[in-house]
Tab-separated table of N, CA and C in Angstrom:
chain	number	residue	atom	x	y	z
D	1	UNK	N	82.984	112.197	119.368
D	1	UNK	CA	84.037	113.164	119.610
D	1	UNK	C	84.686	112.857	120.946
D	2	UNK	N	86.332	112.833	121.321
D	2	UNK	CA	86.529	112.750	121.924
D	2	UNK	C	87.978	114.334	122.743
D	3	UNK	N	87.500	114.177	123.869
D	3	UNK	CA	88.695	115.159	124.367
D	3	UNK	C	89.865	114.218	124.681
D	4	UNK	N	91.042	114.650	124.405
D	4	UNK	CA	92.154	113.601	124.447
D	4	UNK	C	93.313	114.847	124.831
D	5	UNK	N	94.065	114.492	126.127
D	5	UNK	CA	95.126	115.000	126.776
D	5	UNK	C	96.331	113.836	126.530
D	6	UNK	N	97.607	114.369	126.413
D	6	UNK	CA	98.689	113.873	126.578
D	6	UNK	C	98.972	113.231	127.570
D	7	UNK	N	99.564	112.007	127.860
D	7	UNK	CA	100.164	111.334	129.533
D	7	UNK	C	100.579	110.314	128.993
D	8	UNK	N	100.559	109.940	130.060
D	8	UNK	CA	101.785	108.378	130.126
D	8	UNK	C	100.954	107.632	131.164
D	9	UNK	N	100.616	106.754	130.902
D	9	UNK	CA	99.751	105.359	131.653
D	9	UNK	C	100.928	105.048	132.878
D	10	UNK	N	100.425	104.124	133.550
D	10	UNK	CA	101.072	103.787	134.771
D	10	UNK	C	102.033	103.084	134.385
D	11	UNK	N	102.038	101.838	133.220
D	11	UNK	CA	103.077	101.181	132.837
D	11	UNK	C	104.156	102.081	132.438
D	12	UNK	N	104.149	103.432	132.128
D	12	UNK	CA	105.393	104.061	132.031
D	12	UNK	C	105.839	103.917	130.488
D	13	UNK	N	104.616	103.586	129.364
D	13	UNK	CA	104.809	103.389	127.878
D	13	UNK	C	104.526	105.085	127.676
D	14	UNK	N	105.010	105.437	126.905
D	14	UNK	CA	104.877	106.731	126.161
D	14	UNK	C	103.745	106.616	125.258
D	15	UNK	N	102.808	107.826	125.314
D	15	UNK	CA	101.703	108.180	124.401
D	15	UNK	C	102.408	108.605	123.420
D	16	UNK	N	101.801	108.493	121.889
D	16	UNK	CA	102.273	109.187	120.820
D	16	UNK	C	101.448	109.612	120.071
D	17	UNK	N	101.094	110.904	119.558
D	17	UNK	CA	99.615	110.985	118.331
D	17	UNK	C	100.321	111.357	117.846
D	18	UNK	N	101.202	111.283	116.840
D	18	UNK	CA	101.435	111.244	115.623
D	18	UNK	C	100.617	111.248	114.354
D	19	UNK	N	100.018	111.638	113.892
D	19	UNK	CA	99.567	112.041	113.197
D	19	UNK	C	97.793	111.265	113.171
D	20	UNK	N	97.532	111.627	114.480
D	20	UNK	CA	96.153	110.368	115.149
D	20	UNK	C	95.319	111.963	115.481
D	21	UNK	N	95.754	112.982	115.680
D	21	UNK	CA	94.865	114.310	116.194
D	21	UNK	C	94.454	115.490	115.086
D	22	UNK	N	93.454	115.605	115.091
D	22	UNK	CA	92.774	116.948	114.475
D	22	UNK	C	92.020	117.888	115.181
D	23	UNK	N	92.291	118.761	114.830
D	23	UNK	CA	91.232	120.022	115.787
D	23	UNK	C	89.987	120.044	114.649
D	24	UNK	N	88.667	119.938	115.413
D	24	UNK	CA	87.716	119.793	115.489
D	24	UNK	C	87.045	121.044	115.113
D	25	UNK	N	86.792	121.725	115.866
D	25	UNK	CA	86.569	123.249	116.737
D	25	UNK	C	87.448	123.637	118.355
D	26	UNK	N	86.970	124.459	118.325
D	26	UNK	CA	88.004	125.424	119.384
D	26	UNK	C	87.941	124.354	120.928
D	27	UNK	N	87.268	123.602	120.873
D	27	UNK	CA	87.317	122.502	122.104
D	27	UNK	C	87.753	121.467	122.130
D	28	UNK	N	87.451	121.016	121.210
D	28	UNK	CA	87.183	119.558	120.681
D	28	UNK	C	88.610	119.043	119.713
D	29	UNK	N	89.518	118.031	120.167
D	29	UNK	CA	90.567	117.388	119.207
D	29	UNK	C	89.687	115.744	118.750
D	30	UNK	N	89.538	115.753	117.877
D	30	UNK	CA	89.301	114.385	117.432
D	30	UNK	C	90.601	113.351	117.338
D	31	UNK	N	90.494	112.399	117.821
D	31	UNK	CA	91.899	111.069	117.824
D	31	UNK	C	90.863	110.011	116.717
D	32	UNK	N	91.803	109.454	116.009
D	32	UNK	CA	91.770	108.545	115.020
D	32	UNK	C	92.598	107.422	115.598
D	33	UNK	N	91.572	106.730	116.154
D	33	UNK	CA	92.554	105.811	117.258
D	33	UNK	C	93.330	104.594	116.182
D	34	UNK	N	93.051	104.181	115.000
D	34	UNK	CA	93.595	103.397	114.410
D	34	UNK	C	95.056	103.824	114.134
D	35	UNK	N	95.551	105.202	114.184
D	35	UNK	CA	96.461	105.809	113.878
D	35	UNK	C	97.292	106.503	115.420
D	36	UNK	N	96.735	106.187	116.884
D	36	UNK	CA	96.611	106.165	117.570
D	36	UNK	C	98.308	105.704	117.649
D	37	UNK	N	99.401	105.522	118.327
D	37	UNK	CA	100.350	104.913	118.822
D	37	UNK	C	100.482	104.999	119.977
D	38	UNK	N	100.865	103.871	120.383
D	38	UNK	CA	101.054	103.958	122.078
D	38	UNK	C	102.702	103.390	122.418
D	39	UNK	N	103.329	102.925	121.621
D	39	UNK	CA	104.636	102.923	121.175
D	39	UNK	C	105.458	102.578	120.291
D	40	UNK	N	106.515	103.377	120.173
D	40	UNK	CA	106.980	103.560	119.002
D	40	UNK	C	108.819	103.373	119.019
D	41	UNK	N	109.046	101.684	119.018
D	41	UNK	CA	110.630	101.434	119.240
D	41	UNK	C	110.786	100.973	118.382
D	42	UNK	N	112.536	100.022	118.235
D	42	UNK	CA	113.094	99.775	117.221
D	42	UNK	C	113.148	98.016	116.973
D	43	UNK	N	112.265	97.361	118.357
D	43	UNK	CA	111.879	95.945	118.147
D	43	UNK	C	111.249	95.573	117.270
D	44	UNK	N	110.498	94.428	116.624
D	44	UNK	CA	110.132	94.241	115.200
D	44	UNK	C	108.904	93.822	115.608
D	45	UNK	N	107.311	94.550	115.484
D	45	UNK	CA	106.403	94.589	115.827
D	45	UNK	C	105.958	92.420	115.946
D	46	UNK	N	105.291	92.014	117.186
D	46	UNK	CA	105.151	90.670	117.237
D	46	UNK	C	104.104	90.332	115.859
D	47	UNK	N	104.168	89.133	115.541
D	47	UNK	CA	103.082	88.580	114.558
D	47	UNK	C	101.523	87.675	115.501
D	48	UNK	N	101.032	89.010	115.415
D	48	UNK	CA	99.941	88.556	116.492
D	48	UNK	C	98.397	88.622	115.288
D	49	UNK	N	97.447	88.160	115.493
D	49	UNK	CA	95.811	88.344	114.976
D	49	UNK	C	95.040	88.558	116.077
D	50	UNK	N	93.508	89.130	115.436
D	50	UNK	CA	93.212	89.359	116.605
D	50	UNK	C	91.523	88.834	115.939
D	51	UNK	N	90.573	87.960	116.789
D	51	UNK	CA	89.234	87.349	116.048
D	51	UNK	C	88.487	87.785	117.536
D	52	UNK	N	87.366	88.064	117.148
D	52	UNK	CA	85.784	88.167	117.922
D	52	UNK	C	85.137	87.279	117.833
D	53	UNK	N	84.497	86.241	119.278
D	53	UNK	CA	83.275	85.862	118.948
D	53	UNK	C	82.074	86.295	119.603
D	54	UNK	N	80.955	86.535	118.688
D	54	UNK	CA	79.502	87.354	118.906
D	54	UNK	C	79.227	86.668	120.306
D	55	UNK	N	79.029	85.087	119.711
D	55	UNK	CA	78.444	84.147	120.693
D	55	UNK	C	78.830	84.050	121.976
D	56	UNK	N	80.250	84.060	122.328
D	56	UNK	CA	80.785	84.097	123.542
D	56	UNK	C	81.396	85.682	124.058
D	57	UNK	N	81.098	86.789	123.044
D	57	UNK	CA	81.717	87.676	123.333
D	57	UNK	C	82.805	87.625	124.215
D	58	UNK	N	83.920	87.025	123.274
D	58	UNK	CA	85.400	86.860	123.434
D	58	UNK	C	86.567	87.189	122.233
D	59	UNK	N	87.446	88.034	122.859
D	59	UNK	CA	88.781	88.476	122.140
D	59	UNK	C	89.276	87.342	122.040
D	60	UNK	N	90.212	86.945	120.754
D	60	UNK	CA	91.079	85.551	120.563
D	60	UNK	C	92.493	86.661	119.814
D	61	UNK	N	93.641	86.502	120.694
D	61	UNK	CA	94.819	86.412	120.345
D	61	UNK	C	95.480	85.892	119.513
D	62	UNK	N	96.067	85.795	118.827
D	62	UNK	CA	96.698	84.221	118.316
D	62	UNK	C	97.904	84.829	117.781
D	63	UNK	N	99.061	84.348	118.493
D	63	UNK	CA	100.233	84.825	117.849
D	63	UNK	C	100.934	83.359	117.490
D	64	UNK	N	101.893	84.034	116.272
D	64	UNK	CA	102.950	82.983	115.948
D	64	UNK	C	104.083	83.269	115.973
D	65	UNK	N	104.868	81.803	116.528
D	65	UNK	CA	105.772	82.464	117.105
D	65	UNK	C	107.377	82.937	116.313
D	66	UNK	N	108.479	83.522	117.191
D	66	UNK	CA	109.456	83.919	116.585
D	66	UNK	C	110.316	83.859	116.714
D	67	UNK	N	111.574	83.347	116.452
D	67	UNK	CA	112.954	82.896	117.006
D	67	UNK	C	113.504	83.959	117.020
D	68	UNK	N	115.224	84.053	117.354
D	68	UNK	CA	115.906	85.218	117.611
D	68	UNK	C	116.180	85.719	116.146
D	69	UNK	N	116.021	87.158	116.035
D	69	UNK	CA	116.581	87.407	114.415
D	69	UNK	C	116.874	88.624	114.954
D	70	UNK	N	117.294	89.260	113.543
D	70	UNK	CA	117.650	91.041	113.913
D	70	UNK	C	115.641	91.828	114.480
D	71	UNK	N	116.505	92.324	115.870
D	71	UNK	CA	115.421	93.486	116.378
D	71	UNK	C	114.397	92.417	116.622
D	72	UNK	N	114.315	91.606	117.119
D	72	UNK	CA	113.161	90.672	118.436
D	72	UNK	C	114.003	88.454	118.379
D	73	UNK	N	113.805	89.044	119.714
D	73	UNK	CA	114.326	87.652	120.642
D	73	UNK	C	113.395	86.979	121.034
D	74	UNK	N	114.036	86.051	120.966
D	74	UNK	CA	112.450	84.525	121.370
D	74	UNK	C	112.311	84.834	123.160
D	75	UNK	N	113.134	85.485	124.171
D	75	UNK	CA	112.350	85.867	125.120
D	75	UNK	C	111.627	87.362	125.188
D	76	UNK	N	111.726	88.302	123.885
D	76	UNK	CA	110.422	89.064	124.323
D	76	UNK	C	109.070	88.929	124.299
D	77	UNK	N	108.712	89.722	125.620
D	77	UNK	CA	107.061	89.933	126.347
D	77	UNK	C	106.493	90.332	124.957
D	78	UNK	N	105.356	89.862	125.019
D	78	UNK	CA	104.374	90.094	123.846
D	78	UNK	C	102.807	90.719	124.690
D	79	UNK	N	102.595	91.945	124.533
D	79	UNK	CA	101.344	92.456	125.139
D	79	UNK	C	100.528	92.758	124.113
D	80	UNK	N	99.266	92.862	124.560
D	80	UNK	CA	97.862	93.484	123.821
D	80	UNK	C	97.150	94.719	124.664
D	81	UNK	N	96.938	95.713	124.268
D	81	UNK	CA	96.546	96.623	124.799
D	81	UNK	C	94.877	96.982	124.182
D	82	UNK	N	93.690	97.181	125.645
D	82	UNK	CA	92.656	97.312	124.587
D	82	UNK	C	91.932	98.758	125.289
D	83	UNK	N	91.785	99.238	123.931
D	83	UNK	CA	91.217	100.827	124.660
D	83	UNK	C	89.597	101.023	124.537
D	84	UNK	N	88.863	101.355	125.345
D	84	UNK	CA	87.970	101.755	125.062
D	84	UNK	C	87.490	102.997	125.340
D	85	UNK	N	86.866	103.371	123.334
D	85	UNK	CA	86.944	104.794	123.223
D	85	UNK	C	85.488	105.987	124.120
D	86	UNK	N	84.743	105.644	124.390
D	86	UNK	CA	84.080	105.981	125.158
D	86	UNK	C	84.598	106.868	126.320
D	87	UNK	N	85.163	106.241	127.512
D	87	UNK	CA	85.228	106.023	128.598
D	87	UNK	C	87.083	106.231	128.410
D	88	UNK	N	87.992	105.875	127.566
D	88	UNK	CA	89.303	106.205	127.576
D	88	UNK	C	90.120	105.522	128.895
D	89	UNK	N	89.489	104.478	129.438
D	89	UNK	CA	89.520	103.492	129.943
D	89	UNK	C	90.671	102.073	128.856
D	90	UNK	N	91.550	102.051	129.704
D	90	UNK	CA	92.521	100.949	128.670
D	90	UNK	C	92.933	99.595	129.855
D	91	UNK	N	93.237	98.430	129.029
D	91	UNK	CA	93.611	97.160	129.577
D	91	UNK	C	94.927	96.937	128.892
D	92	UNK	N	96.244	96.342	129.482
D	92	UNK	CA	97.202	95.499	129.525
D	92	UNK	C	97.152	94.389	129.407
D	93	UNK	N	97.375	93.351	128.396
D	93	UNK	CA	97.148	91.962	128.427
D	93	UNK	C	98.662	91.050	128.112
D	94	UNK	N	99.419	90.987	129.353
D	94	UNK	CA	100.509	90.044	129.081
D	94	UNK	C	100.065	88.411	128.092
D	95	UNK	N	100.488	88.536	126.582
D	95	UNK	CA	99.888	87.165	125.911
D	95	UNK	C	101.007	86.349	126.377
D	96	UNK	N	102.158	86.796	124.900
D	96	UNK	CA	103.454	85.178	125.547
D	96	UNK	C	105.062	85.707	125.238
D	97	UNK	N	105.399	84.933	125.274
D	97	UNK	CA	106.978	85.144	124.754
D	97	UNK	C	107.269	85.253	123.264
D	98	UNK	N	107.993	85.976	122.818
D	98	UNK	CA	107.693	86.262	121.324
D	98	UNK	C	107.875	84.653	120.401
D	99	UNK	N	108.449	83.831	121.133
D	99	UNK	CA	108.677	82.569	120.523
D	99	UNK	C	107.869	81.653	120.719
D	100	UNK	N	106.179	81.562	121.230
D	100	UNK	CA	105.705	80.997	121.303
D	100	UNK	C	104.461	80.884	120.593
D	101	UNK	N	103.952	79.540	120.328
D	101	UNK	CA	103.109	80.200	119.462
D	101	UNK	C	101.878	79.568	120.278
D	102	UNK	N	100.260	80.007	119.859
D	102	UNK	CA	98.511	79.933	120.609
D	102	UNK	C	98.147	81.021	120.791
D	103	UNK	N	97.200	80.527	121.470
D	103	UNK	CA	95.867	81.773	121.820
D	103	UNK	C	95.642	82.254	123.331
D	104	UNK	N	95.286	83.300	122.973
D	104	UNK	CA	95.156	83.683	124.519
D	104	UNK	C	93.418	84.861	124.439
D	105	UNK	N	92.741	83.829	125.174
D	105	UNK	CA	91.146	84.244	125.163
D	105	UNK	C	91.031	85.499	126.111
D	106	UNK	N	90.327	86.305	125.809
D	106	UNK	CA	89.596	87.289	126.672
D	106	UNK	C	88.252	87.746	126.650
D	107	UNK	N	87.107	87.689	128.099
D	107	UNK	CA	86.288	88.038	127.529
D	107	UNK	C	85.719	88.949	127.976
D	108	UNK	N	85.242	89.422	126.799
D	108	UNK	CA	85.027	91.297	127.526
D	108	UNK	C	83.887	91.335	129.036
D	109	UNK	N	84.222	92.500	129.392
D	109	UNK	CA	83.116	93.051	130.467
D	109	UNK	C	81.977	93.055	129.701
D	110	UNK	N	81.370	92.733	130.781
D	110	UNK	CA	79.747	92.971	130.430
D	110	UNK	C	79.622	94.520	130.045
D	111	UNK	N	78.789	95.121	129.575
D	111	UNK	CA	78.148	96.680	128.724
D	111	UNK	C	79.304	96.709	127.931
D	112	UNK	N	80.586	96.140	127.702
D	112	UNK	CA	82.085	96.320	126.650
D	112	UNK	C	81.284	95.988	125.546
D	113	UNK	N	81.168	96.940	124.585
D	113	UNK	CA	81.085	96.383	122.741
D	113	UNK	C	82.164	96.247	122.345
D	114	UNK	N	82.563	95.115	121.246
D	114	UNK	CA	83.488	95.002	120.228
D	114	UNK	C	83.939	96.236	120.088
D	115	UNK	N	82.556	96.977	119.259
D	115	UNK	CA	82.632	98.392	118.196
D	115	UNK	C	83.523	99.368	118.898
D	116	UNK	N	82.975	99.530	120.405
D	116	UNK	CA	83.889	100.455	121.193
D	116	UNK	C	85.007	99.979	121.809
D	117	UNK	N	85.820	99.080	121.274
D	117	UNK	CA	86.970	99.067	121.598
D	117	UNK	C	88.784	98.968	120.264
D	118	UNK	N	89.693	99.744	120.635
D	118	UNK	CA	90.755	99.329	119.711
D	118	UNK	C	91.634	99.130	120.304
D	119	UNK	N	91.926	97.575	119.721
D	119	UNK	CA	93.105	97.195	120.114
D	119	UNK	C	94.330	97.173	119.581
D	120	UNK	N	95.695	97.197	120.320
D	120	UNK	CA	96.856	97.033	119.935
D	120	UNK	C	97.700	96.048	120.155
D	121	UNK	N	98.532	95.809	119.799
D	121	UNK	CA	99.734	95.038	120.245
D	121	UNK	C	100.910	95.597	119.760
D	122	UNK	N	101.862	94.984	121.195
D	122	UNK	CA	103.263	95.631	120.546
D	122	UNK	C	103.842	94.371	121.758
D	123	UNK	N	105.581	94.569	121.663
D	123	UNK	CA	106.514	93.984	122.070
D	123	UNK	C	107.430	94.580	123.195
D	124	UNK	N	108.315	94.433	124.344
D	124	UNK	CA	109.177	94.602	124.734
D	124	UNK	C	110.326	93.301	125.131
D	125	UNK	N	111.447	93.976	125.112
D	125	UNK	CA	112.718	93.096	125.732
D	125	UNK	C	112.460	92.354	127.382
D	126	UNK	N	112.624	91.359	127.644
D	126	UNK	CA	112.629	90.642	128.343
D	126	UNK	C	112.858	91.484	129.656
D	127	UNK	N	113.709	92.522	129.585
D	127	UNK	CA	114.437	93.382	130.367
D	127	UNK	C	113.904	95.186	130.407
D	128	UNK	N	112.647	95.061	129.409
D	128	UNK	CA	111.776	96.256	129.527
D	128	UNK	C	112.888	97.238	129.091
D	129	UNK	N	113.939	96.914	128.241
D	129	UNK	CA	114.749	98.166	127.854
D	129	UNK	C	114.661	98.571	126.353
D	130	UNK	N	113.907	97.973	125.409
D	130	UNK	CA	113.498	98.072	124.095
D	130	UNK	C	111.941	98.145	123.871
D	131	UNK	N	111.272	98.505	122.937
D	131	UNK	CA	110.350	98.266	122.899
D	131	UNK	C	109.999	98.644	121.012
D	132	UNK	N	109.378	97.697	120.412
D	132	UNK	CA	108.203	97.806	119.525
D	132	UNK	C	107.359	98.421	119.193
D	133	UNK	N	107.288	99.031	118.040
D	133	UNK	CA	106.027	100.073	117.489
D	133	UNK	C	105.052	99.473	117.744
D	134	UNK	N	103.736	99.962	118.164
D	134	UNK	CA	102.372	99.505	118.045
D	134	UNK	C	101.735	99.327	117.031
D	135	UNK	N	100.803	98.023	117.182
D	135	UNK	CA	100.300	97.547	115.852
D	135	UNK	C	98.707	97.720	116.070
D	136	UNK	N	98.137	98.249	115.419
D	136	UNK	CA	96.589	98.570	115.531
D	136	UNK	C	95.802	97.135	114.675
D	137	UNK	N	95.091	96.445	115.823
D	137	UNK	CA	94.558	94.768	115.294
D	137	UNK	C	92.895	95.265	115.018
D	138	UNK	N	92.562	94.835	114.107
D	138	UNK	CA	91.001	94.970	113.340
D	138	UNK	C	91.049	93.482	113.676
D	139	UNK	N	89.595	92.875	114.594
D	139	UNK	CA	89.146	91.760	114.907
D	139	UNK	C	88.578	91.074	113.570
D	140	UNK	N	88.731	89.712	112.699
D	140	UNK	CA	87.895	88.738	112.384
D	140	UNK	C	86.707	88.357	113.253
D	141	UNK	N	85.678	88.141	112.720
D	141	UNK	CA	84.749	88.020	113.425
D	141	UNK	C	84.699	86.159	112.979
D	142	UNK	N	84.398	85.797	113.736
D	142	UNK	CA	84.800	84.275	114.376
D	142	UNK	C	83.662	83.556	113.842
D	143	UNK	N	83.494	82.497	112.827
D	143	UNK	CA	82.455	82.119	112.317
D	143	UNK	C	82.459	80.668	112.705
C-alpha cells in the first residue's frame, strides 16, 4: 500500500493519475503504477525496450531510432524514468536523440530490486516545449 500526494518533481514534468488511484480505506489511496502517467503530450511516444540482467543486475535500454515524421523529430531528448515504489524515490535517465539508435546500461543501486521498481519512458522537443505521453516498460529478463 502506498500513500501518494499530487506534485510536480523538480524537472517541472506534470504528475498525472489518471485513472492509476483507488481509495483503499479512509487513509490509504492505492496507485497502480503501470497506469501511473508522468506525462501526457502530443509527441509520438519514443520506440524504446527495456531488458534486466540477474547476473549483472543491470537495466538495458535499447531504443530504435526515428527520423522526422508527424509529432517526433530526429533531435528529440529521449528519457527513462525509474520509480521506486517503496521509498517513492525516482531517477531521470537522459538515453539519446530520438534518431539514434543502442543501448544505454544502468546499474541499479545496491538493496534496488528489479521487482521494486517501474519504469517509464517518454520524449521531449529538443527545446523542452512538447512533450510525449509516458510509456510504462515491463523488463525482458536477459538470458
Amino acid at each position: 500500500m502506498t500513500n501518494v500526494e499530487k506534485g510536480v518533481p523538480e524537472t517541472g514534468l506534470p504528475f498525472s493519475f489518471t485513472n492509476a488511484l483507488r481509495q483503499s480505506d479512509e487513509d490509504t489511496v492505492m496507485a497502480d503504477y503501470k497506469r501511473l502517467l508522468r506525462t501526457n503530450g502530443t509527441l509520438a511516444i519514443p520506440n524504446v525496450t527495456l531488458s534486466y540482467n540477474s547476473m549483472t543486475n543491470k537495466l538495458v535500454f535499447t531504443q530504435t531510432g526515428m527520423e522526422d515524421e508527424e509529432n517526433a523529430y530526429a533531435d528529440d531528448l529521449v528519457y527513462g524514468v525509474l520509480l521506486e515504489k517503496e521509498s517513492g524515490d525516482w531517477q531521470l535517465i537522459q538515453l539519446r536523440n530520438r534518431k539514434e539508435y543502442g543501448s544505454v546500461f544502468m546499474t541499479l543501486q545496491y538493496g534496488v530490486k528489479r521487482e521494486d521498481l517501474v519504469v517509464y519512458t517518454f520524449a521531449t522537443k529538443a527545446d523542452k516545449t512538447e512533450v510525449s505521453q509516458a510509456q510504462y516498460l515491463e523488463p525482458e529478463e536477459e538470458t
